[in-house]
């Protein structure tokens, strides 16, 4: 449902004249599960919905730019959900893009995209990111010696601090210099306070486990990464902005 929520945000954004990106496949996921969100559209979620929509659009565009700008021939989307970047971004030749998510999400996603051609070599890897996913990733053809752009979009909020640190550790153990990483700089506490007051949001807020990702930035600094925090990213959308972390791996600190 959280992945479908992002598809809803991207389908809405794609209809705007001033859209920040175009995601033509997002609507197909919604069509495959009609009425999925009806129970969540209540009067109390309207303002929160607008905030999620604006934030989702800004973050999608920010990470589109990050991935294309990273200049890496290998891309890993951790918790890819219903992300269609393999299909909609103008990748340079030779890019191998790996999508990881839980098996149920990928099982829903693949038939919807069956007749669409990716614009890179796309490899899906069903895996729970709290388990030994690196073994599966490598078995699927991932090369640990190739500079890689890693994206953890919309994921860390669903992981407890130890699970998130284990994830970062697993990424860092397999890296060579030149790898890049991006994720949202959490506004989880602020979101939780607003959303917890809305009974219709409980299905979602119950899944949020993270406290704050300030520690992740410190963790990265201590493990060979050079992180940068991007604040007030808005692409001109008044009233809304996002905060993101990008990082470049500069040395093998392990
Ligand atoms: N990154 C995608 C995007 O922005 O469209 C999906 C974001 S969605 C909010 C969160 C995703 O995290 C879901 O697809 C969910 O299945 C995935 N996820 C959460 N916990 C996970 C775990 N332990 N292992 C793998 N995927 C997980």
Short mmCIF file of C-alpha atoms and ligand atoms in Angstrom, two decimals:
data_model
loop_
_atom_site.label_atom_id
_atom_site.label_comp_id
_atom_site.label_asym_id
_atom_site.label_seq_id
_atom_site.Cartn_x
_atom_site.Cartn_y
_atom_site.Cartn_z
CA UNK A 1 0.00 0.00 0.00
CA UNK A 2 2.85 2.44 0.68
CA UNK A 3 4.34 1.68 -2.74
CA UNK A 4 0.92 2.16 -4.32
CA UNK A 5 0.62 5.47 -2.46
CA UNK A 6 3.76 6.67 -4.21
CA UNK A 7 2.34 5.50 -7.54
CA UNK A 8 -0.78 7.59 -6.78
CA UNK A 9 1.38 10.63 -6.05
CA UNK A 10 3.34 10.14 -9.28
CA UNK A 11 0.23 9.56 -11.38
CA UNK A 12 -1.25 12.81 -10.01
CA UNK A 13 1.96 14.73 -10.61
CA UNK A 14 2.21 13.42 -14.18
CA UNK A 15 -1.14 15.07 -14.98
CA UNK A 16 0.03 18.55 -13.96
CA UNK A 17 1.02 21.06 -16.62
CA UNK A 18 3.99 22.08 -14.44
CA UNK A 19 4.93 18.49 -13.56
CA UNK A 20 8.37 17.79 -12.17
CA UNK A 21 8.56 14.46 -14.06
CA UNK A 22 6.36 12.21 -16.15
CA UNK A 23 5.58 8.70 -14.91
CA UNK A 24 3.11 7.23 -17.41
CA UNK A 25 3.15 3.78 -15.82
CA UNK A 26 2.14 4.98 -12.35
CA UNK A 27 -1.55 5.07 -13.30
CA UNK A 28 -1.36 1.44 -14.50
CA UNK A 29 -0.63 0.26 -10.96
CA UNK A 30 -3.64 2.15 -9.64
CA UNK A 31 -5.82 0.69 -12.39
CA UNK A 32 -4.67 -2.78 -11.34
CA UNK A 33 -6.02 -2.20 -7.82
CA UNK A 34 -9.11 -0.01 -8.15
CA UNK A 35 -10.45 1.60 -4.99
CA UNK A 36 -7.38 0.64 -2.97
CA UNK A 37 -7.29 3.96 -1.15
CA UNK A 38 -10.99 4.69 -0.79
CA UNK A 39 -10.99 3.95 2.94
CA UNK A 40 -8.10 6.38 3.53
CA UNK A 41 -9.64 9.37 1.75
CA UNK A 42 -11.37 11.08 4.64
CA UNK A 43 -11.75 14.75 5.41
CA UNK A 44 -9.01 14.59 8.06
CA UNK A 45 -6.41 13.25 5.63
CA UNK A 46 -6.87 15.96 3.03
CA UNK A 47 -4.14 18.31 4.22
CA UNK A 48 -1.80 15.41 4.99
CA UNK A 49 -2.51 13.98 1.53
CA UNK A 50 -1.56 17.31 -0.05
CA UNK A 51 1.66 17.35 1.95
CA UNK A 52 2.55 13.77 0.95
CA UNK A 53 1.75 14.52 -2.69
CA UNK A 54 3.97 17.61 -2.76
CA UNK A 55 6.77 15.91 -0.86
CA UNK A 56 6.51 12.78 -3.03
CA UNK A 57 6.75 14.79 -6.23
CA UNK A 58 9.73 16.82 -5.00
CA UNK A 59 11.56 13.77 -3.75
CA UNK A 60 10.94 11.83 -6.97
CA UNK A 61 12.45 14.62 -9.03
CA UNK A 62 15.37 15.08 -6.64
CA UNK A 63 16.26 11.38 -6.80
CA UNK A 64 15.75 11.28 -10.60
CA UNK A 65 18.36 14.01 -10.87
CA UNK A 66 20.62 12.29 -8.34
CA UNK A 67 20.57 8.96 -10.18
CA UNK A 68 21.17 10.43 -13.63
CA UNK A 69 23.81 12.84 -12.29
CA UNK A 70 25.66 10.11 -10.37
CA UNK A 71 27.13 8.88 -13.65
CA UNK A 72 27.28 5.25 -12.44
CA UNK A 73 26.76 2.29 -14.74
CA UNK A 74 25.25 0.27 -11.89
CA UNK A 75 22.18 1.41 -9.95
CA UNK A 76 20.50 -0.24 -6.96
CA UNK A 77 17.01 0.80 -5.88
CA UNK A 78 16.54 -0.47 -2.33
CA UNK A 79 12.81 -0.95 -1.63
CA UNK A 80 12.00 -0.02 -5.22
CA UNK A 81 8.27 -0.47 -4.71
CA UNK A 82 6.45 0.60 -7.88
CA UNK A 83 9.30 2.85 -9.01
CA UNK A 84 9.44 2.96 -12.84
CA UNK A 85 12.75 4.78 -13.28
CA UNK A 86 14.11 1.84 -15.29
CA UNK A 87 11.42 2.65 -17.87
CA UNK A 88 11.13 6.41 -17.80
CA UNK A 89 14.64 7.84 -17.29
CA UNK A 90 17.02 8.45 -20.14
CA UNK A 91 19.86 6.17 -18.98
CA UNK A 92 23.23 6.15 -20.70
CA UNK A 93 24.04 2.93 -22.55
CA UNK A 94 25.13 -0.01 -20.45
CA UNK A 95 23.35 0.80 -17.18
CA UNK A 96 22.38 -2.22 -15.06
CA UNK A 97 19.62 -1.34 -12.60
CA UNK A 98 18.69 -3.64 -9.72
CA UNK A 99 15.33 -3.33 -7.96
CA UNK A 100 14.93 -4.89 -4.52
CA UNK A 101 11.69 -5.18 -2.61
CA UNK A 102 9.68 -7.83 -0.81
CA UNK A 103 8.39 -10.65 -3.06
CA UNK A 104 4.70 -9.62 -2.85
CA UNK A 105 5.38 -6.13 -4.17
CA UNK A 106 7.44 -7.35 -7.11
CA UNK A 107 4.84 -10.05 -7.86
CA UNK A 108 2.21 -7.32 -8.17
CA UNK A 109 4.50 -5.04 -10.18
CA UNK A 110 5.84 -7.37 -12.86
CA UNK A 111 2.59 -8.31 -14.66
CA UNK A 112 1.59 -4.62 -14.85
CA UNK A 113 4.86 -3.79 -16.62
CA UNK A 114 5.01 -6.98 -18.69
CA UNK A 115 4.53 -5.23 -22.05
CA UNK A 116 6.81 -2.27 -21.34
CA UNK A 117 10.46 -2.02 -22.35
CA UNK A 118 13.00 -0.80 -19.79
CA UNK A 119 15.58 1.74 -20.99
CA UNK A 120 18.42 -0.10 -19.24
CA UNK A 121 19.18 -3.64 -18.15
CA UNK A 122 16.65 -4.13 -15.35
CA UNK A 123 17.01 -6.91 -12.79
CA UNK A 124 14.49 -7.51 -10.00
CA UNK A 125 15.65 -9.08 -6.74
CA UNK A 126 12.92 -10.15 -4.31
CA UNK A 127 14.39 -9.73 -0.83
CA UNK A 128 13.63 -8.55 2.67
CA UNK A 129 16.19 -5.84 3.39
CA UNK A 130 16.43 -6.97 7.01
CA UNK A 131 17.88 -10.32 5.91
CA UNK A 132 20.88 -11.41 3.85
CA UNK A 133 19.91 -9.44 0.73
CA UNK A 134 23.52 -8.78 -0.46
CA UNK A 135 23.96 -12.49 -1.26
CA UNK A 136 20.84 -12.36 -3.43
CA UNK A 137 21.94 -9.16 -5.10
CA UNK A 138 25.33 -10.61 -6.00
CA UNK A 139 23.70 -13.83 -7.20
CA UNK A 140 21.53 -11.67 -9.49
CA UNK A 141 24.64 -10.25 -11.17
CA UNK A 142 25.57 -7.19 -9.06
CA UNK A 143 29.27 -6.36 -9.31
CA UNK A 144 30.78 -5.09 -6.02
CA UNK A 145 33.75 -3.56 -7.85
CA UNK A 146 31.64 -1.34 -10.15
CA UNK A 147 30.85 2.21 -8.94
CA UNK A 148 27.18 2.15 -8.05
CA UNK A 149 24.43 4.66 -7.32
CA UNK A 150 22.35 3.41 -4.39
CA UNK A 151 18.92 4.83 -3.60
CA UNK A 152 16.95 4.22 -0.41
CA UNK A 153 13.80 6.23 -1.16
CA UNK A 154 10.86 5.99 1.21
CA UNK A 155 12.53 3.16 3.11
CA UNK A 156 14.36 4.22 6.26
CA UNK A 157 11.20 5.34 8.04
CA UNK A 158 10.07 1.66 7.98
CA UNK A 159 13.27 0.37 9.57
CA UNK A 160 14.26 0.43 13.23
CA UNK A 161 17.59 2.15 13.90
CA UNK A 162 19.53 -1.13 14.08
CA UNK A 163 17.93 -2.45 10.90
CA UNK A 164 18.81 0.76 9.06
CA UNK A 165 22.38 0.73 10.36
CA UNK A 166 22.75 -2.92 9.33
CA UNK A 167 21.55 -1.95 5.87
CA UNK A 168 24.09 0.87 5.59
CA UNK A 169 26.79 -1.45 6.91
CA UNK A 170 25.92 -4.10 4.31
CA UNK A 171 26.11 -1.50 1.52
CA UNK A 172 29.39 -0.07 2.81
CA UNK A 173 31.07 -3.48 3.14
CA UNK A 174 30.70 -4.11 -0.57
CA UNK A 175 31.88 -0.79 -1.94
CA UNK A 176 34.63 0.69 -3.98
CA UNK A 177 35.35 4.46 -4.03
CA UNK A 178 33.07 6.43 -6.34
CA UNK A 179 29.83 4.86 -5.12
CA UNK A 180 26.99 7.24 -4.30
CA UNK A 181 23.99 6.98 -2.01
CA UNK A 182 20.84 9.02 -1.46
CA UNK A 183 17.88 8.93 0.93
CA UNK A 184 15.46 11.35 2.56
CA UNK A 185 16.61 13.37 5.51
CA UNK A 186 13.84 12.29 7.79
CA UNK A 187 10.94 14.47 8.74
CA UNK A 188 9.53 11.37 10.45
CA UNK A 189 8.93 12.95 13.82
CA UNK A 190 7.03 15.84 12.30
CA UNK A 191 5.03 13.52 10.06
CA UNK A 192 4.28 11.10 12.88
CA UNK A 193 2.89 13.83 15.09
CA UNK A 194 0.50 14.98 12.39
CA UNK A 195 -0.47 11.57 11.08
CA UNK A 196 -0.88 9.89 14.48
CA UNK A 197 -3.78 12.21 15.23
CA UNK A 198 -5.68 10.76 12.26
CA UNK A 199 -7.30 7.35 12.87
CA UNK A 200 -7.50 6.70 9.12
CA UNK A 201 -3.68 6.86 8.95
CA UNK A 202 -3.01 4.26 11.63
CA UNK A 203 -2.40 1.44 9.14
CA UNK A 204 0.53 3.47 7.85
CA UNK A 205 1.87 5.13 11.00
CA UNK A 206 1.98 1.74 12.74
CA UNK A 207 4.68 0.71 10.26
CA UNK A 208 6.94 3.70 10.91
CA UNK A 209 9.82 2.65 13.10
CA UNK A 210 12.56 5.24 12.62
CA UNK A 211 13.23 7.99 15.13
CA UNK A 212 15.51 10.37 13.33
CA UNK A 213 18.14 9.90 10.67
CA UNK A 214 20.56 12.48 12.07
CA UNK A 215 22.56 9.50 13.28
CA UNK A 216 22.73 8.08 9.77
CA UNK A 217 24.61 11.13 8.59
CA UNK A 218 27.08 10.79 11.48
CA UNK A 219 27.32 7.06 10.77
CA UNK A 220 28.19 7.73 7.14
CA UNK A 221 30.93 10.20 8.10
CA UNK A 222 32.48 7.55 10.36
CA UNK A 223 32.41 4.87 7.66
CA UNK A 224 34.16 6.43 4.71
CA UNK A 225 31.30 8.43 3.21
CA UNK A 226 31.16 12.17 2.51
CA UNK A 227 27.50 13.08 3.05
CA UNK A 228 25.76 16.31 2.10
CA UNK A 229 22.38 17.45 3.40
CA UNK A 230 20.16 19.23 0.88
CA UNK A 231 17.63 21.43 2.68
CA UNK A 232 14.61 23.34 1.40
CA UNK A 233 14.45 21.58 -1.96
CA UNK A 234 11.19 22.77 -3.51
CA UNK A 235 11.54 23.18 -7.29
CA UNK A 236 9.43 26.28 -6.88
CA UNK A 237 6.46 24.53 -5.19
CA UNK A 238 5.41 27.12 -2.67
CA UNK A 239 4.70 25.93 0.85
CA UNK A 240 6.45 22.57 0.48
CA UNK A 241 10.04 21.44 0.54
CA UNK A 242 12.05 18.31 1.07
CA UNK A 243 15.33 17.50 2.78
CA UNK A 244 17.62 14.89 1.32
CA UNK A 245 20.98 13.31 1.98
CA UNK A 246 23.40 12.41 -0.78
CA UNK A 247 26.77 10.87 -0.07
CA UNK A 248 29.84 9.78 -1.97
CA UNK A 249 31.98 6.91 -0.78
CA UNK A 250 35.51 8.15 -0.60
CA UNK A 251 37.52 5.45 1.14
CA UNK A 252 37.27 1.93 2.40
CA UNK A 253 37.04 2.49 6.14
CA UNK A 254 36.30 -1.16 6.98
N1 LIG B 1 11.04 3.51 -3.14
C1 LIG B 1 9.71 3.34 -3.65
C2 LIG B 1 9.15 4.65 -4.08
O1 LIG B 1 9.59 5.71 -3.58
O2 LIG B 1 8.22 4.65 -4.89
C3 LIG B 1 8.76 2.66 -2.66
C4 LIG B 1 8.56 3.42 -1.39
S1 LIG B 1 7.27 2.72 -0.41
C5 LIG B 1 6.88 4.14 0.55
C6 LIG B 1 8.15 1.71 0.76
C7 LIG B 1 8.65 0.41 0.15
O3 LIG B 1 9.54 -0.18 1.10
C8 LIG B 1 7.57 -0.61 -0.13
O4 LIG B 1 7.62 -1.00 -1.46
C9 LIG B 1 7.89 -1.76 0.82
O5 LIG B 1 7.57 -3.03 0.31
C10 LIG B 1 9.38 -1.58 0.97
N2 LIG B 1 9.93 -2.18 2.19
C11 LIG B 1 9.64 -1.86 3.48
N3 LIG B 1 10.32 -2.66 4.31
C12 LIG B 1 11.07 -3.49 3.53
C13 LIG B 1 11.96 -4.54 3.81
N4 LIG B 1 12.25 -4.91 5.07
N5 LIG B 1 12.54 -5.20 2.77
C14 LIG B 1 12.25 -4.84 1.49
N6 LIG B 1 11.41 -3.84 1.17
C15 LIG B 1 10.81 -3.19 2.18
#
